[in-house]
Structures are given as structure tokens and as C-alpha cells.
Coordinates of C-alpha atoms in Angstrom, one line a residue:
Chain A
M1405 CA 149.6 -8.9 59.5
V1406 CA 152.8 -7.8 57.9
K1407 CA 152.5 -6.5 54.3
L1408 CA 155.1 -8.0 52.1
I1409 CA 156.1 -6.7 48.6
E1410 CA 158.6 -8.4 46.3
C1411 CA 160.9 -6.1 44.3
V1412 CA 163.3 -7.0 41.5
P1413 CA 165.3 -3.9 40.8
N1414 CA 167.6 -4.0 37.7
F1415 CA 170.8 -1.9 37.8
S1416 CA 173.1 -1.2 34.8
E1417 CA 176.2 -2.7 36.4
G1418 CA 177.3 -6.3 36.0
R1419 CA 181.1 -6.0 36.0
R1420 CA 182.6 -4.0 38.9
A1421 CA 182.4 -6.2 42.0
D1422 CA 182.9 -3.3 44.4
V1423 CA 180.1 -1.2 42.9
I1424 CA 177.8 -4.3 42.8
E1425 CA 178.4 -5.0 46.5
A1426 CA 177.9 -1.3 47.4
I1427 CA 174.5 -1.3 45.5
V1428 CA 173.4 -4.4 47.3
K1429 CA 174.6 -3.4 50.8
P1430 CA 171.4 -1.4 51.8
F1431 CA 169.3 -4.5 51.0
K1432 CA 171.4 -6.5 53.4
E1433 CA 171.4 -4.0 56.2
T1434 CA 167.9 -2.6 56.3
K1435 CA 165.6 -4.1 58.9
G1436 CA 162.4 -5.5 57.4
C1437 CA 164.1 -5.9 54.0
Y1438 CA 165.0 -9.5 52.9
L1439 CA 167.5 -10.1 50.2
L1440 CA 166.7 -13.3 48.4
D1441 CA 169.2 -13.3 45.6
Y1442 CA 171.3 -11.1 43.3
R1443 CA 173.0 -11.9 40.0
A1444 CA 175.4 -9.8 38.0
D1445 CA 175.8 -10.7 34.4
P1446 CA 179.0 -9.2 32.8
D1447 CA 177.8 -9.7 29.2
H1448 CA 174.5 -7.9 29.9
N1449 CA 176.5 -5.6 32.2
R1450 CA 173.5 -5.7 34.5
L1451 CA 172.6 -6.6 38.1
V1452 CA 169.3 -8.2 38.9
V1453 CA 168.3 -8.2 42.6
S1454 CA 165.5 -10.1 44.2
L1455 CA 164.2 -8.9 47.5
V1456 CA 161.2 -8.9 49.7
G1457 CA 160.2 -6.3 52.3
E1458 CA 157.7 -4.3 54.2
P1459 CA 156.9 -1.2 52.2
E1460 CA 158.8 1.3 54.4
A1461 CA 161.9 -1.0 54.5
L1462 CA 161.8 -1.3 50.7
E1463 CA 161.5 2.4 50.2
E1464 CA 164.4 3.2 52.5
S1465 CA 166.8 0.5 51.1
L1466 CA 165.9 1.3 47.5
I1467 CA 166.6 5.0 47.8
K1468 CA 170.0 4.3 49.4
S1469 CA 170.9 1.7 46.8
A1470 CA 169.7 3.9 43.9
K1471 CA 171.9 6.7 45.1
V1472 CA 175.0 4.4 45.1
A1473 CA 174.1 3.2 41.5
I1474 CA 173.5 6.8 40.3
E1475 CA 176.8 8.0 41.7
N1476 CA 178.8 5.2 40.2
I1477 CA 177.2 4.4 36.8
D1478 CA 177.5 6.7 33.8
L1479 CA 175.2 5.6 31.0
N1480 CA 177.3 7.6 28.4
K1481 CA 180.1 5.0 29.0
H1482 CA 177.9 2.0 29.6
Q1483 CA 177.9 -1.0 27.2
G1484 CA 176.1 -4.3 27.6
A1485 CA 173.9 -6.7 25.7
H1486 CA 170.8 -5.9 27.7
P1487 CA 168.5 -3.0 26.7
R1488 CA 168.6 -0.2 29.3
I1489 CA 167.7 3.5 29.7
G1490 CA 169.1 4.2 33.2
A1491 CA 171.6 3.4 35.9
V1492 CA 168.7 2.2 37.9
D1493 CA 166.9 0.8 34.9
V1494 CA 163.7 -0.9 36.2
I1495 CA 162.0 -1.2 39.6
P1496 CA 159.1 -3.6 39.6
F1497 CA 157.0 -4.1 42.7
V1498 CA 155.0 -7.3 43.1
P1499 CA 152.3 -7.8 45.8
L1500 CA 153.3 -10.9 47.7
R1501 CA 151.5 -11.2 51.0
N1502 CA 148.6 -9.2 52.6
T1503 CA 148.9 -6.6 49.9
T1504 CA 146.6 -6.0 46.9
M1505 CA 147.7 -4.9 43.4
E1506 CA 145.9 -1.6 44.1
E1507 CA 148.0 -1.0 47.2
C1508 CA 151.1 -1.9 45.2
V1509 CA 150.3 0.5 42.4
E1510 CA 149.7 3.2 45.0
F1511 CA 153.0 2.4 46.7
S1512 CA 154.9 2.5 43.3
R1513 CA 153.5 6.0 42.6
K1514 CA 154.5 7.3 46.1
F1515 CA 157.9 5.7 45.8
A1516 CA 158.5 7.1 42.4
Q1517 CA 157.8 10.6 43.5
L1518 CA 160.2 10.2 46.5
F1519 CA 162.8 8.6 44.1
H1520 CA 162.6 11.5 41.8
D1521 CA 162.8 14.1 44.6
E1522 CA 165.9 12.4 46.0
T1523 CA 167.7 11.7 42.7
K1524 CA 166.4 14.1 40.1
V1525 CA 166.1 11.1 37.7
P1526 CA 162.9 11.2 35.5
V1527 CA 160.5 8.3 36.0
Y1528 CA 158.3 6.3 33.6
F1529 CA 155.4 4.2 35.0
Y1530 CA 154.9 0.8 33.4
E1531 CA 152.8 -2.4 33.8
E1532 CA 149.9 -1.9 36.3
S1533 CA 151.1 1.6 37.3
A1534 CA 151.2 2.9 33.7
L1535 CA 149.6 6.3 33.2
R1536 CA 149.5 5.9 29.4
P1537 CA 148.2 2.5 28.1
E1538 CA 151.1 1.9 25.7
R1539 CA 153.5 2.2 28.6
R1540 CA 152.2 -0.9 30.2
N1541 CA 154.8 -2.5 27.9
L1542 CA 158.4 -1.9 29.1
E1543 CA 159.8 -2.2 25.6
V1544 CA 157.7 0.8 24.4
I1545 CA 159.3 2.9 27.1
R1546 CA 162.8 1.6 26.5
K1547 CA 162.7 1.9 22.6
G1548 CA 166.1 2.9 21.2
Q1549 CA 167.6 2.7 24.7
Y1550 CA 169.5 5.5 26.5
E1551 CA 171.1 6.8 23.4
V1552 CA 167.9 7.3 21.4
L1553 CA 165.8 8.4 24.4
K1554 CA 168.3 11.1 25.2
E1555 CA 167.3 12.8 21.9
E1556 CA 163.6 11.8 21.7
I1557 CA 162.6 12.6 25.3
I1558 CA 161.7 16.1 24.2
K1559 CA 158.9 14.7 22.0
P1560 CA 155.5 14.7 23.9
E1561 CA 155.0 11.0 23.3
R1562 CA 158.3 10.2 25.1
H1563 CA 158.0 12.7 28.0
P1564 CA 158.5 11.1 31.4
D1565 CA 155.6 10.7 33.8
I1566 CA 157.6 12.4 36.6
G1567 CA 160.2 15.1 36.0
E1568 CA 161.3 17.4 33.2
P1569 CA 161.6 16.0 29.6
K1570 CA 165.3 15.5 29.8
L1571 CA 167.4 12.6 31.0
H1572 CA 169.6 12.7 34.0
P1573 CA 173.1 13.5 32.5
T1574 CA 174.6 10.3 33.7
A1575 CA 171.9 8.1 35.2
G1576 CA 169.3 8.4 32.4
A1577 CA 165.8 7.5 33.4
T1578 CA 164.1 4.9 35.6
V1579 CA 161.0 2.7 34.9
I1580 CA 158.9 2.0 37.9
G1581 CA 155.7 0.0 38.3
A1582 CA 153.6 -2.7 39.9
R1583 CA 153.2 -6.1 38.2
K1584 CA 152.2 -9.6 39.0
F1585 CA 154.6 -12.3 40.0
L1586 CA 156.2 -13.9 37.0
V1587 CA 156.6 -17.7 37.0
A1588 CA 159.3 -19.2 34.8
F1589 CA 157.9 -22.7 33.8
N1590 CA 159.4 -25.0 31.2
V1591 CA 158.1 -28.2 29.8
N1592 CA 160.7 -30.6 28.2
L1593 CA 159.5 -32.9 25.4
H1594 CA 160.5 -36.4 24.4
T1595 CA 161.5 -35.3 20.9
Q1596 CA 164.5 -33.8 19.3
D1597 CA 162.3 -32.1 16.7
V1598 CA 162.4 -28.4 17.6
N1599 CA 159.5 -27.7 15.2
I1600 CA 157.2 -29.6 17.5
A1601 CA 158.3 -27.5 20.5
K1602 CA 157.8 -24.3 18.4
A1603 CA 154.4 -25.4 17.2
I1604 CA 153.3 -26.2 20.8
A1605 CA 154.7 -22.9 22.0
K1606 CA 152.7 -21.1 19.3
A1607 CA 149.5 -22.9 20.2
I1608 CA 149.6 -21.9 23.8
R1609 CA 151.0 -18.4 23.9
S1610 CA 149.1 -15.2 24.1
S1611 CA 150.6 -13.6 21.0
S1612 CA 149.2 -16.2 18.7
G1613 CA 145.8 -16.6 20.4
G1614 CA 146.6 -19.0 23.2
F1615 CA 146.5 -18.3 27.0
S1616 CA 146.3 -14.6 27.6
A1617 CA 149.0 -14.6 30.3
V1618 CA 151.5 -17.0 28.7
K1619 CA 154.7 -16.1 26.8
A1620 CA 156.3 -19.2 25.2
I1621 CA 159.0 -20.2 22.7
G1622 CA 160.3 -23.5 21.5
L1623 CA 163.9 -24.4 22.1
E1624 CA 166.4 -27.2 21.5
L1625 CA 168.1 -28.8 24.5
K1626 CA 170.8 -30.4 22.3
E1627 CA 173.0 -32.1 24.9
R1628 CA 169.9 -33.7 26.4
G1629 CA 168.4 -34.9 23.2
M1630 CA 165.1 -33.1 24.0
T1631 CA 163.3 -29.9 23.1
Q1632 CA 161.6 -27.4 25.4
V1633 CA 158.6 -25.2 25.6
S1634 CA 160.1 -22.4 27.6
M1635 CA 157.5 -20.1 29.2
N1636 CA 156.9 -17.1 31.3
I1637 CA 153.5 -17.2 33.1
V1638 CA 152.8 -13.5 33.7
D1639 CA 149.6 -14.1 35.7
Y1640 CA 149.4 -17.5 37.3
E1641 CA 146.0 -16.8 38.8
K1642 CA 144.5 -16.4 35.4
N1643 CA 146.5 -19.2 33.7
A1644 CA 147.1 -21.8 36.3
L1645 CA 150.2 -24.0 35.8
Y1646 CA 148.2 -27.2 35.6
R1647 CA 146.0 -25.8 32.9
V1648 CA 149.0 -24.8 30.8
L1649 CA 150.6 -28.2 31.3
E1650 CA 147.5 -30.1 30.4
L1651 CA 147.1 -28.2 27.2
I1652 CA 150.7 -28.8 26.3
K1653 CA 150.1 -32.6 26.9
A1654 CA 147.0 -32.4 24.7
E1655 CA 149.0 -30.7 21.9
A1656 CA 151.9 -33.1 22.2
K1657 CA 149.5 -36.0 21.6
R1658 CA 149.1 -34.7 18.0
W1659 CA 152.6 -35.8 17.4
G1660 CA 152.4 -38.9 19.6
I1661 CA 155.0 -37.6 22.0
S1662 CA 155.0 -37.2 25.8
I1663 CA 156.4 -34.9 28.5
A1664 CA 159.8 -35.8 29.7
E1665 CA 159.8 -33.5 32.7
T1666 CA 159.0 -29.9 33.7
E1667 CA 161.0 -27.2 35.4
V1668 CA 160.0 -24.4 37.7
Y1669 CA 162.9 -21.9 37.3
G1670 CA 163.7 -19.6 40.2
M1671 CA 161.3 -18.4 42.8
V1672 CA 157.6 -19.3 42.8
P1673 CA 154.8 -18.2 45.1
A1674 CA 153.2 -21.0 47.1
A1675 CA 149.8 -20.2 45.6
A1676 CA 151.0 -20.9 42.1
L1677 CA 151.8 -24.5 43.0
L1678 CA 149.0 -25.1 45.5
E1679 CA 146.3 -24.3 42.8
S1680 CA 147.8 -27.1 40.7
T1681 CA 148.1 -29.5 43.7
S1682 CA 144.4 -29.0 44.4
Y1683 CA 143.5 -29.7 40.8
Y1684 CA 145.5 -32.9 40.5
M1685 CA 144.6 -34.2 43.9
Q1686 CA 141.0 -33.0 43.6
I1687 CA 141.3 -31.3 47.0
A1688 CA 138.0 -29.6 47.8
D1689 CA 137.9 -26.2 49.5
F1690 CA 141.6 -26.1 50.2
D1691 CA 142.7 -23.0 52.1
P1692 CA 146.4 -22.0 51.7
N1693 CA 146.3 -21.0 55.4
Q1694 CA 146.1 -24.7 56.1
V1695 CA 149.7 -24.9 55.1
I1696 CA 151.4 -24.5 58.4
E1697 CA 154.4 -22.5 57.1
L1698 CA 152.1 -19.9 55.5
R1699 CA 150.2 -19.4 58.8
L1700 CA 153.6 -19.1 60.5
L1701 CA 154.8 -16.5 58.1
D1702 CA 152.0 -14.2 59.1
L1703 CA 152.4 -15.0 62.8
L1704 CA 156.2 -14.4 62.7
G1705 CA 155.8 -11.2 60.9
R1706 CA 153.6 -9.9 63.7
D1707 CA 156.4 -9.7 66.3
Chain B
M729 CA 168.0 -20.1 60.9
V730 CA 165.3 -20.3 63.5
K731 CA 164.5 -23.8 64.7
L732 CA 160.7 -24.4 64.9
I733 CA 159.0 -27.2 66.6
E734 CA 155.2 -27.9 66.5
C735 CA 153.5 -28.9 69.8
V736 CA 150.0 -30.2 70.3
P737 CA 149.5 -30.4 74.0
N738 CA 146.3 -32.1 75.2
F739 CA 144.8 -30.9 78.5
S740 CA 141.9 -32.7 80.5
E741 CA 139.6 -29.6 80.5
G742 CA 137.0 -29.0 77.9
R743 CA 134.2 -27.3 79.9
R744 CA 135.3 -24.4 82.2
A745 CA 136.0 -21.4 79.9
D746 CA 138.0 -19.5 82.5
V747 CA 140.4 -22.5 83.1
I748 CA 140.8 -23.0 79.3
E749 CA 141.7 -19.4 78.8
A750 CA 144.1 -19.5 81.7
I751 CA 145.8 -22.6 80.3
V752 CA 146.2 -21.0 76.9
K753 CA 147.3 -17.6 78.1
P754 CA 151.1 -18.4 78.3
F755 CA 151.0 -19.5 74.6
K756 CA 149.6 -16.2 73.6
E757 CA 152.0 -14.1 75.6
T758 CA 155.4 -15.8 75.2
K759 CA 157.6 -14.3 72.6
G760 CA 158.8 -16.9 70.1
C761 CA 155.7 -19.0 70.7
Y762 CA 152.9 -18.9 68.0
L763 CA 149.4 -20.2 68.9
L764 CA 147.8 -21.6 65.8
D765 CA 144.6 -23.0 67.2
Y766 CA 142.9 -24.3 70.3
R767 CA 139.7 -26.4 70.6
A768 CA 137.9 -27.4 73.7
D769 CA 135.5 -30.3 73.5
P770 CA 132.9 -30.5 76.4
D771 CA 132.0 -34.2 75.7
H772 CA 135.6 -35.2 75.6
N773 CA 136.2 -32.7 78.4
R774 CA 139.5 -32.1 76.7
L775 CA 141.5 -29.1 75.3
V776 CA 143.7 -29.6 72.2
V777 CA 146.1 -26.8 71.6
S778 CA 148.2 -26.4 68.4
L779 CA 151.2 -24.2 68.6
V780 CA 154.6 -23.7 67.0
G781 CA 157.7 -22.2 68.7
E782 CA 161.4 -22.0 69.1
P783 CA 162.5 -24.6 71.7
E784 CA 163.1 -22.2 74.6
A785 CA 159.8 -20.4 74.0
L786 CA 157.9 -23.7 73.9
E787 CA 159.6 -24.8 77.1
E788 CA 158.8 -21.6 79.0
S789 CA 155.2 -21.4 77.9
L790 CA 154.5 -25.1 78.4
I791 CA 155.7 -25.1 81.9
K792 CA 153.6 -22.1 82.8
S793 CA 150.6 -23.5 81.1
A794 CA 151.0 -27.0 82.7
K795 CA 151.2 -25.4 86.2
V796 CA 147.8 -23.7 85.5
A797 CA 146.3 -27.0 84.4
I798 CA 147.7 -28.9 87.3
E799 CA 146.4 -26.4 89.8
N800 CA 142.9 -26.4 88.4
I801 CA 142.2 -30.0 87.2
D802 CA 141.6 -32.9 89.6
L803 CA 141.6 -36.2 87.8
N804 CA 139.7 -37.8 90.7
K805 CA 136.7 -35.7 89.7
H806 CA 137.3 -35.6 85.9
Q807 CA 134.8 -37.2 83.5
G808 CA 134.9 -37.2 79.8
A809 CA 134.6 -39.4 76.7
H810 CA 138.3 -39.2 75.8
P811 CA 140.8 -41.6 77.4
R812 CA 143.3 -39.7 79.7
I813 CA 145.7 -40.3 82.6
G814 CA 146.6 -36.8 83.5
A815 CA 145.6 -33.1 83.8
V816 CA 148.3 -32.5 81.2
D817 CA 147.6 -35.6 79.3
V818 CA 150.0 -35.7 76.3
I819 CA 152.7 -33.4 75.0
P820 CA 153.9 -34.3 71.5
F821 CA 156.7 -32.4 69.8
V822 CA 157.0 -32.4 66.0
P823 CA 160.1 -31.2 64.1
L824 CA 158.8 -28.5 61.8
R825 CA 161.6 -26.4 60.4
N826 CA 165.5 -26.6 60.7
T827 CA 165.1 -29.3 63.3
T828 CA 165.7 -33.0 63.0
M829 CA 163.7 -35.8 64.7
E830 CA 166.9 -36.6 66.8
E831 CA 167.0 -33.0 68.1
C832 CA 163.3 -33.2 68.8
V833 CA 163.7 -36.4 70.8
E834 CA 166.5 -34.8 72.8
F835 CA 164.4 -31.7 73.4
S836 CA 161.5 -33.9 74.6
R837 CA 163.8 -35.7 77.1
K838 CA 165.2 -32.4 78.4
F839 CA 161.8 -30.8 78.6
A840 CA 160.3 -33.9 80.4
Q841 CA 162.9 -33.7 83.2
L842 CA 162.3 -30.0 83.7
F843 CA 158.5 -30.6 83.6
H844 CA 158.9 -33.3 86.3
D845 CA 161.2 -31.1 88.4
E846 CA 158.7 -28.2 88.3
T847 CA 155.5 -30.2 88.8
K848 CA 156.3 -33.5 90.5
V849 CA 154.1 -35.2 87.9
P850 CA 155.5 -38.6 86.7
V851 CA 156.3 -38.8 82.9
Y852 CA 156.0 -41.6 80.3
F853 CA 157.9 -41.3 77.1
Y854 CA 156.1 -42.3 73.9
E855 CA 156.5 -42.4 70.1
E856 CA 160.1 -41.6 69.0
S857 CA 161.1 -40.7 72.5
A858 CA 159.9 -44.1 74.0
L859 CA 162.5 -45.8 76.3
R860 CA 160.6 -49.1 76.2
P861 CA 159.5 -50.3 72.7
E862 CA 155.9 -51.1 73.7
R863 CA 155.5 -47.5 74.9
R864 CA 155.9 -46.1 71.4
N865 CA 152.1 -46.7 71.4
L866 CA 150.2 -44.2 73.4
E867 CA 147.3 -46.6 74.1
V868 CA 149.7 -49.0 75.9
I869 CA 150.7 -46.3 78.3
R870 CA 147.1 -45.0 78.8
K871 CA 145.6 -48.5 79.3
G872 CA 142.8 -48.4 81.9
Q873 CA 143.2 -44.7 82.1
Y874 CA 143.8 -42.7 85.3
E875 CA 141.6 -44.9 87.5
V876 CA 143.4 -48.1 86.6
L877 CA 146.9 -46.7 86.3
K878 CA 146.6 -45.3 89.9
E879 CA 146.6 -48.9 91.1
E880 CA 148.8 -50.5 88.5
I881 CA 151.6 -47.9 88.5
I882 CA 153.4 -49.9 91.3
K883 CA 153.9 -52.8 88.8
P884 CA 157.3 -52.6 87.2
E885 CA 155.8 -52.8 83.7
R886 CA 153.8 -49.7 84.4
H887 CA 156.5 -47.7 86.3
P888 CA 156.9 -44.2 84.8
D889 CA 160.1 -43.2 82.9
I890 CA 160.7 -40.2 85.1
G891 CA 159.5 -40.0 88.8
E892 CA 158.5 -42.4 91.6
P893 CA 156.0 -45.1 90.8
K894 CA 153.0 -43.2 92.0
L895 CA 150.6 -40.8 90.3
H896 CA 150.4 -37.1 91.2
P897 CA 147.5 -37.0 93.7
T898 CA 145.3 -34.8 91.4
A899 CA 147.2 -34.4 88.1
G900 CA 148.0 -38.1 87.4
A901 CA 150.8 -38.6 84.9
T902 CA 151.9 -37.0 81.6
V903 CA 153.0 -38.6 78.3
I904 CA 155.7 -36.8 76.4
G905 CA 157.4 -37.5 73.2
A906 CA 158.5 -36.6 69.7
R907 CA 156.6 -37.7 66.6
K908 CA 156.2 -36.9 63.0
F909 CA 153.6 -34.5 61.6
L910 CA 150.3 -36.2 61.2
V911 CA 148.3 -35.4 58.0
A912 CA 144.5 -36.0 58.0
F913 CA 143.6 -36.9 54.4
N914 CA 140.2 -38.1 53.3
V915 CA 139.1 -39.4 49.9
N916 CA 135.4 -39.3 49.0
L917 CA 134.1 -41.9 46.7
H918 CA 131.2 -41.7 44.2
T919 CA 129.4 -44.6 45.8
Q920 CA 126.9 -45.0 48.7
D921 CA 128.1 -48.5 49.4
V922 CA 130.2 -48.2 52.5
N923 CA 131.5 -51.7 52.0
I924 CA 133.5 -50.4 49.1
A925 CA 135.0 -47.6 51.3
K926 CA 135.8 -50.2 54.0
A927 CA 137.4 -52.6 51.5
I928 CA 139.6 -49.8 50.1
A929 CA 140.6 -48.7 53.6
K930 CA 141.6 -52.2 54.4
A931 CA 143.7 -52.6 51.3
I932 CA 145.7 -49.5 51.9
R933 CA 146.2 -49.3 55.7
S934 CA 149.2 -50.5 57.6
S935 CA 147.3 -52.8 60.0
S936 CA 146.1 -55.1 57.2
G937 CA 149.3 -55.0 55.1
G938 CA 149.0 -51.8 53.2
F939 CA 151.1 -48.6 53.4
S940 CA 153.2 -48.7 56.6
A941 CA 152.4 -45.1 57.7
V942 CA 148.7 -45.1 56.8
K943 CA 145.7 -45.5 59.2
A944 CA 142.4 -45.8 57.4
I945 CA 138.7 -46.5 57.9
G946 CA 135.7 -46.5 55.6
L947 CA 132.8 -44.2 56.5
E948 CA 129.4 -43.2 55.2
L949 CA 128.8 -39.6 54.4
K950 CA 125.0 -40.0 54.4
E951 CA 123.8 -36.5 53.7
R952 CA 126.1 -36.2 50.7
G953 CA 125.3 -39.6 49.2
M954 CA 129.0 -40.6 49.3
T955 CA 131.4 -42.7 51.2
Q956 CA 134.8 -41.8 52.5
V957 CA 138.2 -43.4 53.0
S958 CA 139.2 -41.4 56.1
M959 CA 143.0 -41.5 56.8
N960 CA 145.8 -40.4 59.1
I961 CA 149.1 -40.3 57.3
V962 CA 151.5 -40.7 60.2
D963 CA 154.7 -40.3 58.0
Y964 CA 154.0 -38.3 54.8
E965 CA 157.7 -38.7 53.8
K966 CA 157.4 -42.4 53.7
N967 CA 153.9 -42.6 52.2
A968 CA 153.5 -39.5 50.0
L969 CA 149.9 -38.3 49.6
Y970 CA 149.9 -38.8 45.8
R971 CA 151.0 -42.5 46.2
V972 CA 148.2 -43.2 48.6
L973 CA 145.7 -41.4 46.4
E974 CA 146.8 -43.2 43.2
L975 CA 146.5 -46.6 45.0
I976 CA 143.0 -45.7 46.1
K977 CA 142.1 -44.8 42.5
A978 CA 143.4 -48.1 41.4
E979 CA 141.5 -50.0 44.0
A980 CA 138.3 -48.0 43.2
K981 CA 138.5 -49.2 39.6
R982 CA 137.8 -52.7 40.8
W983 CA 134.2 -51.5 41.5
G984 CA 134.1 -49.2 38.5
I985 CA 133.8 -46.1 40.8
S986 CA 135.7 -42.9 40.8
I987 CA 137.0 -40.3 43.3
A988 CA 134.5 -37.5 44.0
E989 CA 137.0 -35.2 45.8
T990 CA 139.6 -35.3 48.5
E991 CA 140.0 -33.3 51.7
V992 CA 143.1 -32.2 53.6
Y993 CA 141.8 -31.7 57.1
G994 CA 143.5 -29.1 59.4
M995 CA 147.1 -28.1 59.2
V996 CA 149.5 -29.6 56.7
P997 CA 153.3 -29.0 56.1
A998 CA 154.1 -27.5 52.7
A999 CA 156.5 -30.4 52.0
A1000 CA 153.6 -32.9 52.2
L1001 CA 151.8 -31.1 49.4
L1002 CA 154.8 -30.1 47.3
E1003 CA 156.0 -33.7 46.9
S1004 CA 152.6 -34.5 45.3
T1005 CA 152.8 -31.3 43.2
S1006 CA 156.2 -32.4 41.8
Y1007 CA 154.8 -35.9 41.0
Y1008 CA 151.7 -34.8 39.1
M1009 CA 153.5 -31.9 37.3
Q1010 CA 156.6 -34.0 36.7
I1011 CA 158.7 -31.1 38.1
A1012 CA 162.4 -32.2 38.0
D1013 CA 164.8 -31.3 40.9
F1014 CA 162.3 -29.1 42.7
D1015 CA 163.7 -27.4 45.8
P1016 CA 161.1 -26.3 48.4
N1017 CA 163.3 -23.2 48.9
Q1018 CA 162.2 -22.0 45.5
V1019 CA 158.9 -21.3 47.2
I1020 CA 159.3 -17.7 48.1
E1021 CA 157.2 -17.9 51.3
L1022 CA 159.4 -20.8 52.6
R1023 CA 162.6 -18.8 52.0
L1024 CA 161.0 -15.8 53.7
L1025 CA 160.1 -17.9 56.7
D1026 CA 163.7 -18.6 57.4
L1027 CA 164.7 -14.9 56.6
L1028 CA 162.1 -13.4 58.9
G1029 CA 163.0 -15.8 61.7
R1030 CA 166.5 -14.5 61.6
D1031 CA 165.7 -11.0 62.8

């Protein structure tokens, strides 16, 4: 069965349409690589690509694409609202189908070496691929961004994991690693009081003692007369969506308010939803391979 | 995007392993045809195949497979518990992906003509492809089975839709048509009183005034100390699973009993579950193409 990995590379270019198209071209043209989406943000001056592929196809297209980015982007002249340390800023790999996290970590390490050999850009490993525990956290690696890292890279605690301790003169450094699929899940509340949304967010998020895989903030949705608990579920297997939703409902009762609606933002793996379907519908022993489209995905990939 | 049709052909052979394997072979070997499952039942003396394919691939493999069945099965000698009129008894086509019901009906008509030209077996159209309203119902066409139809086919009301009014001397006739995906959904009740399961089944099924697309019976599950409302949902778009489940819960309250668990039996299309997920999780404006595997299915099919 075909092994599929999701990859969400972030490039430091969100303004020049010709460069953006040139970066994305290999993802459109490589067999076995499937471009789901790409969004360039001029304020962030950043391009976020969403693609899925078989390991070899990802490797091939990412190297081609990275070379285009490195040729065209000079971090010494780059300005944008989003933190960054490199032309190819971050390359996360996510195990999607018939691939374990261990295989994905191994793939990220092998890819990173190839990437460095081909581009001479130093690499930091993050998330599940981190070689130093503090580097699991992207923000630790990106601290001070390109401008500060350029000076501090000579310090042992900021040495890259692959390559000499100095940045590429124009393309900086690249962060590579394997991580879980991130689900963006929002719950809109029937209240205009943002303090309630903030209190609920605090109750459920990891940083204040809530679910270990949930990041959450409380927001106003002024034009809709609602507030929102806006979340990233960083491990939907540990913290199932239904469980997070039910706890939010329980917390909301404290203020006598109810849920207006929820939003699943962007892409979501079938399993993240089916686990909640099974809960609410009390489906016993449900096997995702009973879903005809999931069976077909494996069968089609076989050709 | 690749058009995918599901097909569940039923053959009147459930005992001879060599014949069964020969019938199934074209489904395994035809490019663009994906064999999901096949089950032979010796008591029924019947083979039920579940496959998905692009229209041309289905046509090609079904004709090959039908020829094998027709060569090897003689209805004059056939015995089995399941009603049948032909060696290739029924061929239903189900629109699965990027295909409408109208296209599927058209495909069934075109296929049926080719099938008749190649095999000389007369064809009856049923379900959505029926040319006479009473023939939407398979049991009307199959009334009295092969033995009775052999005599009655000369009557105008039993004339086939394609072919002369006489059965193929050994292979009988074949029923062909387009229908919706059938979901087998069971709800197990925390009661041993089968009368309650029967009363609930009666309240919700079409034949006694319930949901128009639900067939239901009440059963005992003796070894488990439960009873079951066993259902076929013949149109899950009209009668969403969550709505059926919630009505069963409401009915169960009349006797003060609760739902032990539910079962989705066999294959189910993603949309049948996602509609219920959206209901229970109050997900607003959910687009099934946000499910990464469903997007991928279209992208993979494109190669």
C-alpha cells in the first residue's frame, strides 16, 4: 500500500508572484506529489504550501523547489511580519497513510542530509525529529530570527544539527522535522463577553493545565455578536475533538451559555472526525476501512 | 476527476470454488477496477461481489466475468435458498464519486444493451433504471424465480426490457439497474424484550409510516442479552443516520430504556458518516473536501 506523507513547507516569499509560482512548480509537476493548496501572504511575506506525496516524490520536488527559493530569496533584504530564519524556513513532515511517526522521523533525517548536501543550508531538527529536547519547540530555534541567529549561531547552544555553525549567506537556515497533523478547531459561543471565551480557553489548554495537546485562546467575533474559543489540536489521537467539545460545553454551563456552532478550519484527517462520529453515534468496533473512500485510496494508490 | 461507480453483482454460484475464482478473476485483473470484497454462501448458492471502478473498467470486467458465469452455471440444475432468475442474477450500479444518479442510470442502460448483445441473456431494468414503475422493486421482477419466469415470460407483463420474451436456456435472465448506496445500520437496545425492538422498528420504518428510506426489523440478540433494531438505510441523504438514531432514542424513552451501542455493518460512504458528525459536533459549513483523504482520492485518480 502506498505510503503517504503530508508536508507543509513554509517559504519566505509572499509578494513576488513569479517567484511564488516558480517555487510551487515542482509540486505541480512531480509524479506522486499532490499539491493540495498554497497561500502567499504579502504582510507575512511568506508562502505556505500544503502537499501530500509518496516519500521519493516529496524528496524530489522539495529539493527542486528549495533550490528555486534559495536562488531567489535573500534574507538580508527580507521583511515580513512572520518570524523566519531562512528562505526555506520550515519543512514539517506529517505521517498521513500507511506511515508511522518513526518512519516519518527517519525520512526527515534522511531528507535533511540530502537537503544540506544539495543546498549547503544548515539544518535544525524540530518536533519529533529534534536531537536536543529544547528544539522540539520551533520558537526556541527561531529565537531572534535570521538577524540574531546570524550572530549567535557560533554559540554551541545555537549550532545547527547539520552543517557548519554559520548561516547560508542569503538563505539562512532551515528547520526540518516530523510532527503530527494539526487540526484547527474553533467553538463559537452564544455570548459577547470575551472574558468567558478566555476563561474557557484557559481551562482547556495545555499551558494552564488542560488537555495536553490543545492550544487555545479566547477571541471576539464582533460582527457576529459571538465569541470564540480558537484552538489548535496538536494531537487529535490523544485529545479527540469530541472530548474537547464536551469539556467546553461543560465549562460553558458555568455561565449558562451554549455553543452556537463549531468550525473545522482547513484540512482534517478522516480519523480525527470518525473518532468523534463513533463517540456520538455509539458505534461499536468501527473500522475506518469500512469507509469506502478510505479503502479506495489504498487500492488506487496500488496501481 | 475520475468517475467512480460501485457495483455489487450477484452470481448464482456459491459452492464451486474454481468457478467462483474464475468469475472474480476479471475484477482482479482489469486496470481501473477495484475489488473490495467477495463472499460466496453455499446455502444461498450465491456469490456477492463488491467492486468499484471507472465506467469503462467496470463494463469490461463485468462482461468477461458474466461470460464465465453463463458458461458454468445452469439454472435448470441450480438449487439454493436465495431467490434468483439468472446465472448473473442482479447487477446494481451505485454512483460513488464524481458521478450523478442520472449518469449511472444512463450507464446501466448502455451496459445492459452491451451485456445482451454479448450474452443473448434477456435483461430487466430495476430501481432507478426501471422502465415500468412496478419493476423498481426487484421482487416483482423475480416473482416465482427462474422456474416460474421460464413459463410466464411470454405474458406481456413479464416480457423483458431487452431481448425476446424467452429466457436464456441455461442462464435465465439478468436484472440491471442503478440505485443508491445502501447503509446497514443497527441499534442495539438495553432490553431483552424483543417486542420493544419490534415496536421501535415499526415506528421508524417506511412500510408503517416512518422514515421513507428506512427498512427495519426488531431482532433478539440472545447471547448478548440485548435486542436490536436492524436497518437498511436505502437513501442516507434523505434519512441521515443521526436523525434515525435520535428518533430511536426518543422512542426508546417510552419504555425507559437506552441505546447500548450501534453498528455500521460493511461498507459505508464517508458522506453518510460526516453528515452525522456535523450534526453532533455542530460544525458549520463543513465541506467533505476538507477531509484530506477525500481530496487525495480525486488527486490520485487524476494520474
